[in-house]
Amino acid sequence: MGFLAATGRAFLIFLEATGRLALFTGSALSHCVRPPLYPRQIMRQMIDIGYYSLPVVGLTALFTGMVLALQSYSGFSRFQAEGAIATVVVLSITRELGPVLAGLMVAGRIGAAMAAEIGTMRVTEQIDALSTLSTNPHKYLVAPRLIAGLTMVPLLVVVADIIGVFGGFLVGVYRLDFNAASYINRTWEFLEPLDVISGLVKAAIFGFLIALMGCYHGYHSKGGAQGVGAATTNAVVSASIMILVWNYLITGLFFSTK
Amino acid sequence: MTASPMTTVPKIALKGVTKHFGPKKVLNGIDLEVAKGESLVVIGGSGTGKSVMLKSILGLLTPDSGSIKVDGEETTRLRSREREKLLHKFGMLFQGAALFDSLPVWENVAFGLIQGEHMPRSQAKEIAIAKLGAVGLTPDVAELSPSELSGGMQKRVGLARAIADEPEIIFFDEPTTGLDPIMADVINELIVQCVKDLGATAVTITHDMASARKIADRVAMIYQGRIIWTGHARDIDNSGNAYVDQFVHGRADGPIKMQIKAL
Ligand SMILES: Nc1ncnc2c1ncn2[C@@H]1O[C@H](COP(=O)(O)OP(=O)(O)OP(=O)(O)O)[C@@H](O)[C@H]1O
Ligand SMILES: [Mg+2]
């Protein structure tokens, strides 16, 4: 009986949380498309996500491309398939590692910052103050972040793709002594538009999820500095897990029939 | 309760408003009316639900039961778009000032003008600087960030923000707390002026009896989540209510017992 009651209660709490998130998402999305929009807020968020994340995403991509070339060389040389390295690097980067690693880095950087900023605004009553100044907090705070996440993370991933492939190229040519021209040829040879497109679709969805989790946890934080800290942690952890789960689902959608 | 004239619709009318947090009942059936153009001061002990009452009227908190009418219209079940429109009528000074720390001081004050009334930024800035002047802050403060201000200065910026777009109804949550006595009196004058000149309806929460005497037309006392007394400001010293007497004169002994254990 006690067990049943506990299970039931946990299930109800789960339903409530899911419902609350769904309502939050629906409301925030509707504010993304209904004027007035706040161009200044959108710009600020775009710069924060798109520009200031460049160094960390670039470095991640560079070293990932480099290590990928190195690893596949040591693996593939066991069955004389060194020639496939360029292809392996470009496919892994564009389809998987570019969006996932950029997503995780941005989740740590931006998701945390969003949760902390909005959470602080919540506990210091700034969100209440917004409402009394006839400004809808979903429209002013959440919608610009969602729009920026949705548009900027794909751009970051384009950059990550290029830098990652370049990292593989550097290792391939300068360390593993491939011919530069043939490495570049090999990179292009088997690359299909869908490889890049699927990666960018992932990036857009990850960007949206990161901003959504940052805003949602910040918005519902309570209880001072400790509450804001918990919101920040929850935002990063939930965004990271969602990225990994959705990555699998999207990959399944794009490549299941092949 | 003194009878307010029933010929006109009260600006704000609360009836049987209750609100609890977890097991704790904070509002226990609040009945209160504020007439148009009136300045009401709400007094009452710390933690008795004064701020919660104001937030319930604004819809920042949803009451559990009861009715809240503004200009005769029920507001407890408004949708968010209607609520936004209703809040155009209101200005609020929060107890903790609640300034936007990502914006400079002048943009805080001009926020309602720029976002709510779509005024050009340069024009809104001029008005903001004028309002800052009215609360005793010089124009060079305008460019600072709120975190660079003292507590009393933040309070005054919050006040300037609350009155900037000349709302019909203004709530002041402890406007003079943390100010020196001279500046407190300047703020009292400013509140009186808002009510007299703009014809605004004001509800002020304060623990400062000097301030209450100066700005109140009427005083309401809240105790254990109910309004236990309302009356004219001039009757405050002979209210005939032991609770009010104790509060006004700030005595430790009386019907209001503080839950304190001796060391
Ligand atoms: N968001 C909230 N969640 C839980 N409890 C709350 C919340 N807001 C207020 N309370 C509780 O409601 C009670 C009344 O709070 P309120 O802020 O209205 O007091 P107050 O009368 O304004 O006091 P003060 O004069 O000290 O500002 C307090 O006991 C407080 O603990
Ligand atoms: Mg209070």
Coordinates of C-alpha atoms and ligand atoms in Angstrom, one line a residue:
Chain A
M1 CA 0.0 0.0 0.0
G2 CA 2.7 2.4 1.0
F3 CA 4.7 1.4 -2.0
L4 CA 1.7 2.0 -4.3
A5 CA 1.0 5.3 -2.8
A6 CA 4.6 6.4 -3.1
T7 CA 4.8 5.3 -6.8
G8 CA 1.5 7.0 -7.5
R9 CA 2.8 10.2 -5.9
A10 CA 6.0 10.1 -7.8
F11 CA 4.1 9.6 -11.0
L12 CA 1.8 12.5 -10.3
I13 CA 4.8 14.7 -9.6
F14 CA 6.3 13.6 -12.8
L15 CA 3.1 14.4 -14.7
E16 CA 2.9 17.8 -13.1
A17 CA 6.4 18.6 -14.0
T18 CA 5.9 17.5 -17.6
G19 CA 2.7 19.5 -17.9
R20 CA 4.3 22.6 -16.5
L21 CA 7.2 22.3 -18.9
A22 CA 4.8 21.7 -21.8
L23 CA 2.8 24.8 -20.8
F24 CA 6.0 26.9 -20.4
T25 CA 7.3 25.7 -23.8
G26 CA 4.0 26.4 -25.5
S27 CA 3.6 29.9 -24.1
A28 CA 7.3 30.8 -24.8
L29 CA 7.0 29.5 -28.4
S30 CA 3.8 31.5 -29.0
H31 CA 5.6 34.6 -27.8
C32 CA 8.4 33.9 -30.3
V33 CA 6.1 34.5 -33.2
R34 CA 3.7 37.1 -31.8
P35 CA 4.8 40.7 -31.9
P36 CA 6.1 42.8 -30.3
L37 CA 9.5 41.2 -30.4
Y38 CA 12.4 42.7 -28.5
P39 CA 15.2 43.2 -31.1
R40 CA 17.7 44.5 -28.5
Q41 CA 17.2 41.5 -26.3
I42 CA 17.5 39.1 -29.3
M43 CA 20.7 40.8 -30.4
R44 CA 22.2 40.7 -27.0
Q45 CA 21.5 37.0 -26.7
M46 CA 22.7 36.3 -30.2
I47 CA 26.0 37.9 -29.5
D48 CA 26.3 36.1 -26.2
I49 CA 25.6 32.7 -27.7
G50 CA 27.0 33.1 -31.2
Y51 CA 30.1 35.3 -30.7
Y52 CA 31.3 34.7 -27.1
S53 CA 31.0 30.9 -27.5
L54 CA 33.3 30.8 -30.5
P55 CA 36.6 30.3 -28.7
V56 CA 35.4 27.4 -26.6
V57 CA 33.5 25.7 -29.4
G58 CA 36.4 26.3 -31.8
L59 CA 39.0 24.8 -29.5
T60 CA 36.8 21.8 -28.8
A61 CA 36.3 21.2 -32.5
L62 CA 39.9 21.6 -33.3
F63 CA 41.2 19.1 -30.8
T64 CA 38.3 16.7 -31.6
G65 CA 39.2 16.7 -35.3
M66 CA 42.9 16.2 -34.4
V67 CA 42.3 13.3 -32.0
L68 CA 39.9 11.7 -34.4
A69 CA 42.5 11.6 -37.2
L70 CA 45.1 10.2 -34.8
Q71 CA 42.7 7.6 -33.3
S72 CA 41.4 6.4 -36.7
Y73 CA 44.9 6.1 -38.0
S74 CA 46.0 3.9 -35.2
G75 CA 42.8 1.8 -35.6
F76 CA 42.5 1.7 -39.4
S77 CA 46.2 1.0 -40.1
R78 CA 45.6 -2.5 -38.5
F79 CA 43.6 -3.4 -41.6
Q80 CA 45.3 -1.2 -44.1
A81 CA 42.4 1.3 -44.3
E82 CA 44.3 4.5 -43.6
G83 CA 42.9 6.0 -46.7
A84 CA 39.5 6.3 -45.0
I85 CA 40.7 8.6 -42.3
A86 CA 39.7 11.8 -44.1
T87 CA 36.2 10.5 -44.7
V88 CA 35.8 9.2 -41.1
V89 CA 36.8 12.6 -39.8
V90 CA 34.5 14.6 -41.9
L91 CA 31.5 12.3 -41.4
S92 CA 32.0 12.0 -37.6
I93 CA 32.4 15.7 -37.2
T94 CA 29.5 16.9 -39.3
R95 CA 27.0 14.2 -38.3
E96 CA 27.8 13.7 -34.7
L97 CA 30.7 15.3 -32.9
G98 CA 30.2 18.8 -34.2
P99 CA 26.7 19.3 -33.0
V100 CA 26.9 17.2 -29.9
L101 CA 30.2 18.6 -28.5
A102 CA 29.2 22.2 -29.5
G103 CA 25.9 21.6 -27.8
L104 CA 27.4 20.3 -24.6
M105 CA 29.9 23.2 -24.4
V106 CA 27.1 25.7 -25.1
A107 CA 24.9 24.0 -22.5
G108 CA 27.6 24.5 -19.9
R109 CA 28.3 28.1 -20.9
I110 CA 25.0 29.5 -21.9
G111 CA 22.4 27.2 -20.2
A112 CA 24.1 27.9 -16.9
A113 CA 24.3 31.7 -17.5
M114 CA 20.6 31.9 -18.5
A115 CA 19.4 29.9 -15.5
A116 CA 21.6 32.0 -13.2
E117 CA 20.5 35.4 -14.7
I118 CA 16.8 34.6 -14.9
G119 CA 16.9 32.8 -11.5
T120 CA 18.4 35.9 -9.9
M121 CA 15.7 38.0 -11.5
R122 CA 13.1 35.7 -10.1
V123 CA 14.3 35.7 -6.5
T124 CA 15.0 39.5 -6.5
E125 CA 11.4 40.1 -7.8
Q126 CA 12.7 41.6 -11.1
I127 CA 10.4 39.3 -13.0
D128 CA 7.4 40.6 -10.9
A129 CA 8.6 44.1 -11.7
L130 CA 8.6 43.3 -15.4
S131 CA 5.0 42.3 -15.1
T132 CA 3.9 45.4 -13.3
L133 CA 5.6 47.4 -16.1
S134 CA 3.2 45.7 -18.5
T135 CA 5.9 43.6 -20.0
N136 CA 5.3 39.9 -20.4
P137 CA 8.4 38.1 -18.9
H138 CA 7.9 35.2 -21.3
K139 CA 8.1 37.6 -24.2
Y140 CA 10.9 39.8 -22.9
L141 CA 13.1 37.2 -21.2
V142 CA 12.4 33.7 -22.7
A143 CA 11.5 34.3 -26.3
P144 CA 14.7 36.2 -27.3
R145 CA 16.8 33.4 -25.7
L146 CA 14.9 30.7 -27.5
I147 CA 15.2 32.5 -30.8
A148 CA 18.9 33.1 -30.3
G149 CA 19.6 29.5 -29.3
L150 CA 17.7 28.2 -32.2
T151 CA 19.6 30.3 -34.7
M152 CA 23.0 30.7 -33.3
V153 CA 24.0 27.1 -32.3
P154 CA 23.7 26.0 -36.0
L155 CA 26.0 28.8 -37.0
L156 CA 28.4 27.7 -34.3
V157 CA 28.2 24.2 -35.6
V158 CA 29.1 25.3 -39.1
V159 CA 32.2 26.9 -37.6
A160 CA 32.9 23.8 -35.5
D161 CA 32.5 21.6 -38.6
I162 CA 35.1 23.6 -40.5
I163 CA 37.6 23.8 -37.7
G164 CA 37.1 20.2 -36.8
V165 CA 37.8 19.0 -40.3
F166 CA 40.8 21.4 -40.4
G167 CA 42.1 19.8 -37.2
G168 CA 41.9 16.4 -38.9
F169 CA 43.7 17.8 -41.9
L170 CA 46.5 19.2 -39.8
V171 CA 47.2 15.9 -38.1
G172 CA 46.7 14.0 -41.4
V173 CA 49.1 16.1 -43.3
Y174 CA 51.7 17.2 -40.8
R175 CA 51.8 14.2 -38.5
L176 CA 50.7 11.3 -40.6
D177 CA 52.3 12.5 -43.8
F178 CA 49.3 12.4 -46.1
N179 CA 49.4 14.3 -49.3
A180 CA 47.4 17.5 -48.7
A181 CA 45.6 17.5 -52.0
S182 CA 44.5 13.9 -51.7
Y183 CA 43.4 14.4 -48.1
I184 CA 41.2 17.3 -49.2
N185 CA 39.9 15.2 -52.1
R186 CA 39.1 12.3 -49.7
T187 CA 37.2 14.7 -47.4
W188 CA 34.9 15.8 -50.2
E189 CA 34.5 12.5 -52.0
F190 CA 31.9 10.8 -49.8
L191 CA 30.4 13.8 -48.1
E192 CA 26.7 14.3 -48.8
P193 CA 24.6 17.3 -48.2
L194 CA 22.4 15.3 -45.8
D195 CA 25.4 14.7 -43.5
V196 CA 25.8 18.4 -42.9
I197 CA 22.1 19.2 -42.9
S198 CA 21.3 16.6 -40.3
G199 CA 24.0 18.0 -38.1
L200 CA 22.6 21.5 -38.4
V201 CA 19.1 20.3 -37.7
K202 CA 20.5 18.7 -34.5
A203 CA 22.2 21.9 -33.7
A204 CA 19.1 24.0 -34.0
I205 CA 17.2 21.6 -31.7
F206 CA 20.0 21.5 -29.2
G207 CA 20.2 25.3 -29.2
F208 CA 16.5 25.4 -28.5
L209 CA 16.7 22.8 -25.7
I210 CA 19.6 24.6 -24.1
A211 CA 17.8 27.9 -24.0
L212 CA 14.6 26.3 -22.9
M213 CA 16.2 24.4 -20.0
G214 CA 18.1 27.5 -18.9
C215 CA 15.0 29.7 -19.0
Y216 CA 12.7 27.1 -17.5
H217 CA 14.8 26.3 -14.5
G218 CA 15.7 29.9 -13.9
Y219 CA 12.1 31.0 -14.2
H220 CA 11.0 28.5 -11.6
S221 CA 13.8 28.9 -9.2
K222 CA 13.0 29.8 -5.6
G223 CA 14.7 30.5 -2.3
G224 CA 17.6 32.8 -2.8
A225 CA 21.2 32.0 -3.8
Q226 CA 20.8 28.3 -3.1
G227 CA 17.8 28.1 -5.3
V228 CA 19.5 29.8 -8.1
G229 CA 22.5 27.5 -7.7
A230 CA 20.2 24.5 -8.0
A231 CA 18.5 25.9 -11.0
T232 CA 21.8 26.4 -12.7
T233 CA 22.9 22.8 -12.1
N234 CA 19.5 21.5 -13.2
A235 CA 19.6 23.6 -16.4
V236 CA 23.0 22.2 -17.4
V237 CA 22.3 18.6 -16.4
S238 CA 18.9 18.4 -18.1
A239 CA 20.1 20.2 -21.2
S240 CA 23.0 17.8 -21.5
I241 CA 20.8 14.7 -21.1
M242 CA 18.3 16.0 -23.5
I243 CA 21.0 16.7 -26.1
L244 CA 22.2 13.1 -25.9
V245 CA 18.7 11.6 -26.1
W246 CA 17.5 13.8 -28.9
N247 CA 20.8 13.2 -30.7
Y248 CA 19.9 9.5 -30.8
L249 CA 16.3 10.2 -31.9
I250 CA 17.2 12.6 -34.7
T251 CA 20.0 10.3 -36.0
G252 CA 17.4 7.6 -36.1
L253 CA 15.0 9.8 -38.0
F254 CA 17.5 10.9 -40.6
F255 CA 19.4 7.7 -41.2
S256 CA 17.2 4.8 -40.2
T257 CA 16.1 3.9 -43.8
K258 CA 19.5 3.7 -45.1
Chain B
M1 CA -14.8 49.6 9.3
T2 CA -15.8 53.1 8.3
A3 CA -18.3 53.1 5.5
S4 CA -16.9 54.4 2.3
P5 CA -19.3 56.3 0.1
M6 CA -21.3 53.7 -1.9
T7 CA -22.4 56.2 -4.6
T8 CA -19.1 55.6 -6.6
V9 CA -17.4 52.4 -7.4
P10 CA -14.3 52.0 -5.3
K11 CA -11.0 52.0 -7.3
I12 CA -10.0 48.8 -5.6
A13 CA -12.2 46.4 -3.6
L14 CA -11.1 43.2 -1.9
K15 CA -13.6 40.8 -0.4
G16 CA -12.8 37.7 1.6
V17 CA -9.3 37.3 0.0
T18 CA -7.4 34.4 1.3
K19 CA -3.9 33.1 0.5
H20 CA -1.8 30.4 2.0
F21 CA 1.7 29.0 1.4
G22 CA 1.9 25.4 2.3
P23 CA 0.3 25.0 5.7
K24 CA 0.7 28.7 6.5
K25 CA -2.4 30.9 6.1
V26 CA -1.1 34.3 5.3
L27 CA -4.3 36.2 4.2
N28 CA -7.3 35.2 6.2
G29 CA -10.2 36.9 4.5
I30 CA -9.1 40.5 3.6
D31 CA -11.9 43.0 3.1
L32 CA -10.7 46.4 2.0
E33 CA -11.9 49.2 -0.2
V34 CA -9.9 52.1 -1.6
A35 CA -11.7 55.0 -3.2
K36 CA -10.5 56.8 -6.3
G37 CA -7.9 59.5 -5.6
E38 CA -7.5 58.3 -2.0
S39 CA -4.2 57.6 -0.2
L40 CA -4.5 54.6 2.0
V41 CA -1.7 53.5 4.3
V42 CA -1.5 49.9 5.5
I43 CA 0.2 49.2 8.8
G44 CA 0.8 46.0 10.5
G45 CA 3.5 43.8 12.0
S46 CA 6.3 42.2 10.1
G47 CA 5.3 39.1 8.2
T48 CA 1.5 39.7 8.5
G49 CA 1.0 39.6 4.8
K50 CA 1.1 43.2 3.6
S51 CA 3.3 42.6 0.7
V52 CA 1.4 39.4 -0.2
M53 CA -1.8 41.5 -0.3
L54 CA -0.3 44.0 -2.7
K55 CA 1.0 41.2 -4.9
S56 CA -2.3 39.5 -4.9
I57 CA -4.0 42.7 -6.2
L58 CA -1.5 42.9 -9.0
G59 CA -2.0 39.2 -9.8
L60 CA 1.7 38.4 -9.1
L61 CA 0.2 35.9 -6.6
T62 CA -3.1 34.2 -7.2
P63 CA -5.4 34.3 -4.1
D64 CA -7.0 31.0 -3.0
S65 CA -10.4 32.5 -2.8
G66 CA -12.2 35.9 -2.6
S67 CA -12.8 38.7 -5.0
I68 CA -10.5 41.5 -6.1
K69 CA -12.1 44.2 -8.2
V70 CA -10.4 47.1 -9.9
D71 CA -12.7 49.8 -11.2
G72 CA -15.6 47.4 -10.5
E73 CA -14.1 44.7 -12.6
E74 CA -13.2 41.3 -11.2
T75 CA -9.5 40.6 -11.8
T76 CA -8.8 37.3 -10.0
R77 CA -9.4 35.2 -13.2
L78 CA -7.9 37.4 -15.9
R79 CA -6.0 35.9 -18.8
S80 CA -2.5 37.0 -19.3
R81 CA -3.2 39.5 -22.1
E82 CA -6.0 41.1 -20.1
R83 CA -3.8 41.2 -17.1
E84 CA -1.1 43.0 -19.0
K85 CA -3.6 45.6 -20.0
L86 CA -4.9 46.0 -16.5
L87 CA -1.4 46.4 -15.1
H88 CA -1.0 49.5 -17.3
K89 CA -3.0 51.3 -14.6
F90 CA -0.6 50.3 -11.9
G91 CA 2.8 51.3 -10.7
M92 CA 4.6 49.5 -7.9
L93 CA 7.6 50.2 -5.7
F94 CA 8.8 46.8 -4.5
Q95 CA 10.1 46.4 -0.9
G96 CA 13.4 45.3 -2.3
A97 CA 13.4 47.9 -5.1
A98 CA 13.7 45.0 -7.7
L99 CA 15.7 47.1 -10.2
F100 CA 16.8 45.4 -13.4
D101 CA 20.5 45.0 -12.9
S102 CA 21.2 44.5 -16.6
L103 CA 20.0 48.0 -17.4
P104 CA 21.5 51.4 -16.4
V105 CA 19.5 53.4 -13.9
W106 CA 17.8 55.7 -16.4
E107 CA 16.6 52.8 -18.5
N108 CA 15.1 51.2 -15.3
V109 CA 13.1 54.4 -14.8
A110 CA 12.2 54.7 -18.5
F111 CA 11.3 51.0 -18.8
G112 CA 7.5 51.5 -18.8
L113 CA 7.7 54.4 -21.1
I114 CA 9.9 52.6 -23.7
Q115 CA 8.3 49.2 -23.5
G116 CA 4.8 50.0 -22.5
E117 CA 4.1 53.3 -24.3
H118 CA 6.7 52.9 -27.1
M119 CA 8.2 56.3 -26.5
P120 CA 11.4 57.1 -28.3
R121 CA 14.4 56.3 -26.2
S122 CA 15.9 59.9 -26.1
Q123 CA 12.6 61.4 -25.0
A124 CA 12.1 58.7 -22.4
K125 CA 15.6 59.4 -21.1
E126 CA 14.8 63.0 -20.5
I127 CA 11.7 62.1 -18.6
A128 CA 13.6 59.5 -16.6
I129 CA 16.2 62.1 -15.6
A130 CA 13.5 64.5 -14.5
K131 CA 11.9 61.8 -12.4
L132 CA 15.2 61.0 -10.9
G133 CA 15.5 64.7 -10.0
A134 CA 12.2 64.5 -8.2
V135 CA 13.5 61.7 -5.9
G136 CA 16.7 63.7 -5.2
L137 CA 19.1 61.9 -7.6
T138 CA 21.4 63.8 -9.9
P139 CA 21.7 63.2 -13.6
D140 CA 25.1 61.5 -13.3
V141 CA 23.4 58.7 -11.4
A142 CA 21.4 58.0 -14.5
E143 CA 24.3 56.2 -16.3
L144 CA 25.3 54.0 -13.3
S145 CA 24.3 50.4 -12.9
P146 CA 21.8 49.7 -10.1
S147 CA 24.4 47.6 -8.3
E148 CA 26.6 50.7 -7.9
L149 CA 23.9 52.4 -5.8
S150 CA 23.4 52.4 -2.1
G151 CA 20.2 50.8 -0.7
G152 CA 18.4 54.1 -0.2
M153 CA 19.3 55.2 -3.7
Q154 CA 18.0 52.0 -5.2
K155 CA 14.8 52.5 -3.3
R156 CA 14.4 56.0 -4.8
V157 CA 15.2 54.7 -8.3
G158 CA 12.4 52.1 -7.7
L159 CA 10.1 55.0 -6.7
A160 CA 11.0 57.0 -9.8
R161 CA 10.3 53.9 -11.9
A162 CA 6.9 53.4 -10.2
I163 CA 5.7 56.9 -10.9
A164 CA 7.4 57.4 -14.3
D165 CA 4.5 56.7 -16.6
E166 CA 2.0 58.4 -14.2
P167 CA -0.1 55.4 -13.4
E168 CA -3.7 55.7 -12.0
I169 CA -2.9 53.4 -9.0
I170 CA 0.5 53.3 -7.3
F171 CA 1.6 50.9 -4.6
F172 CA 4.5 51.8 -2.4
D173 CA 5.9 48.9 -0.3
E174 CA 7.9 50.6 2.5
P175 CA 9.0 53.7 0.5
T176 CA 10.9 55.3 3.3
T177 CA 12.6 52.3 4.8
G178 CA 16.4 52.7 4.7
L179 CA 16.3 56.5 4.0
D180 CA 17.5 59.2 6.3
P181 CA 14.8 61.3 8.0
I182 CA 15.1 64.3 5.7
M183 CA 15.1 62.2 2.5
A184 CA 12.1 60.2 4.0
D185 CA 10.2 63.5 4.3
V186 CA 11.1 64.4 0.7
I187 CA 9.7 61.1 -0.4
N188 CA 6.5 61.6 1.7
E189 CA 6.0 64.9 0.0
L190 CA 6.5 63.3 -3.4
I191 CA 3.9 60.6 -2.6
V192 CA 1.4 63.3 -1.5
Q193 CA 2.1 65.2 -4.6
C194 CA 1.5 62.2 -6.8
V195 CA -1.9 61.7 -5.2
K196 CA -2.9 65.4 -5.3
D197 CA -1.4 66.4 -8.6
L198 CA -1.9 63.3 -10.7
G199 CA -5.1 62.3 -9.0
A200 CA -3.6 58.9 -8.4
T201 CA -4.9 56.3 -6.0
A202 CA -2.1 55.2 -3.6
V203 CA -1.7 52.3 -1.3
T204 CA 1.4 52.6 0.9
I205 CA 2.8 50.0 3.3
T206 CA 4.9 51.5 6.0
H207 CA 6.2 51.0 9.5
D208 CA 7.1 54.6 9.7
M209 CA 4.3 56.4 11.7
A210 CA 5.6 59.9 10.8
S211 CA 5.3 58.9 7.2
A212 CA 1.9 57.4 7.7
R213 CA 0.5 60.5 9.3
K214 CA 1.9 62.6 6.5
I215 CA 0.6 60.7 3.5
A216 CA -2.5 58.9 4.7
D217 CA -6.1 59.9 4.1
R218 CA -7.1 56.6 5.6
V219 CA -5.2 54.0 7.5
A220 CA -5.9 50.3 7.6
M221 CA -4.3 47.9 10.1
I222 CA -3.7 44.3 9.2
Y223 CA -3.3 41.6 11.8
Q224 CA -3.2 37.8 11.4
G225 CA -4.3 38.1 7.8
R226 CA -7.3 40.3 8.4
I227 CA -7.9 44.0 8.3
I228 CA -8.9 44.7 11.9
W229 CA -9.3 48.4 11.7
T230 CA -9.7 51.2 9.2
G231 CA -10.2 54.8 9.9
H232 CA -9.2 58.4 9.1
A233 CA -5.6 59.3 9.6
R234 CA -6.5 61.9 12.1
D235 CA -8.2 59.3 14.3
I236 CA -5.2 57.1 14.5
D237 CA -4.3 58.3 18.0
N238 CA -7.7 57.6 19.4
S239 CA -8.8 54.6 17.4
G240 CA -10.3 52.9 20.4
N241 CA -8.6 49.7 19.2
A242 CA -6.0 48.3 21.5
Y243 CA -4.1 46.6 18.6
V244 CA -3.8 49.9 16.7
D245 CA -2.8 51.7 19.8
Q246 CA 0.0 49.3 20.6
F247 CA 1.3 49.5 17.0
V248 CA 1.1 53.2 16.7
H249 CA 2.9 53.8 19.9
G250 CA 5.3 50.9 19.4
R251 CA 4.9 49.2 22.7
A252 CA 6.1 45.7 23.4
D253 CA 3.3 44.9 25.7
G254 CA -0.3 44.8 24.6
P255 CA -2.6 42.5 22.8
I256 CA -0.1 41.8 20.0
K257 CA 2.3 39.2 21.3
M258 CA 5.6 38.8 19.7
Q259 CA 6.7 35.2 19.7
I260 CA 10.0 35.6 21.4
K261 CA 11.7 33.4 23.9
A262 CA 13.9 35.1 26.6
L263 CA 17.6 34.5 26.3
Ligands
LIG1 N1 6.5 33.3 -2.1 C1 6.3 32.9 -0.9 N2 6.4 31.6 -0.5 C2 6.2 31.2 0.7 N3 5.8 32.0 1.7 C3 5.7 33.3 1.5 C4 6.0 33.9 0.2 N4 5.8 35.2 0.2 C5 5.5 35.5 1.5 N5 5.4 34.4 2.3 C6 5.1 34.3 3.7 O1 4.0 35.1 3.9 C7 4.1 35.9 5.1 C8 3.8 37.3 4.8 O2 4.8 37.9 4.0 P1 4.8 39.4 3.6 O3 6.0 39.6 2.7 O4 3.5 39.7 3.0 O5 5.0 40.1 4.9 P2 4.9 41.7 5.2 O6 3.7 41.9 5.9 O7 5.1 42.4 4.0 O8 6.1 41.9 6.2 P3 7.3 43.0 6.2 O9 6.7 44.2 6.9 O10 8.4 42.4 7.0 O11 7.7 43.3 4.8 C9 5.5 35.6 5.6 O12 5.4 34.8 6.8 C10 6.2 34.9 4.5 O13 6.9 33.9 5.1
MG2 MG 6.6 43.3 3.1

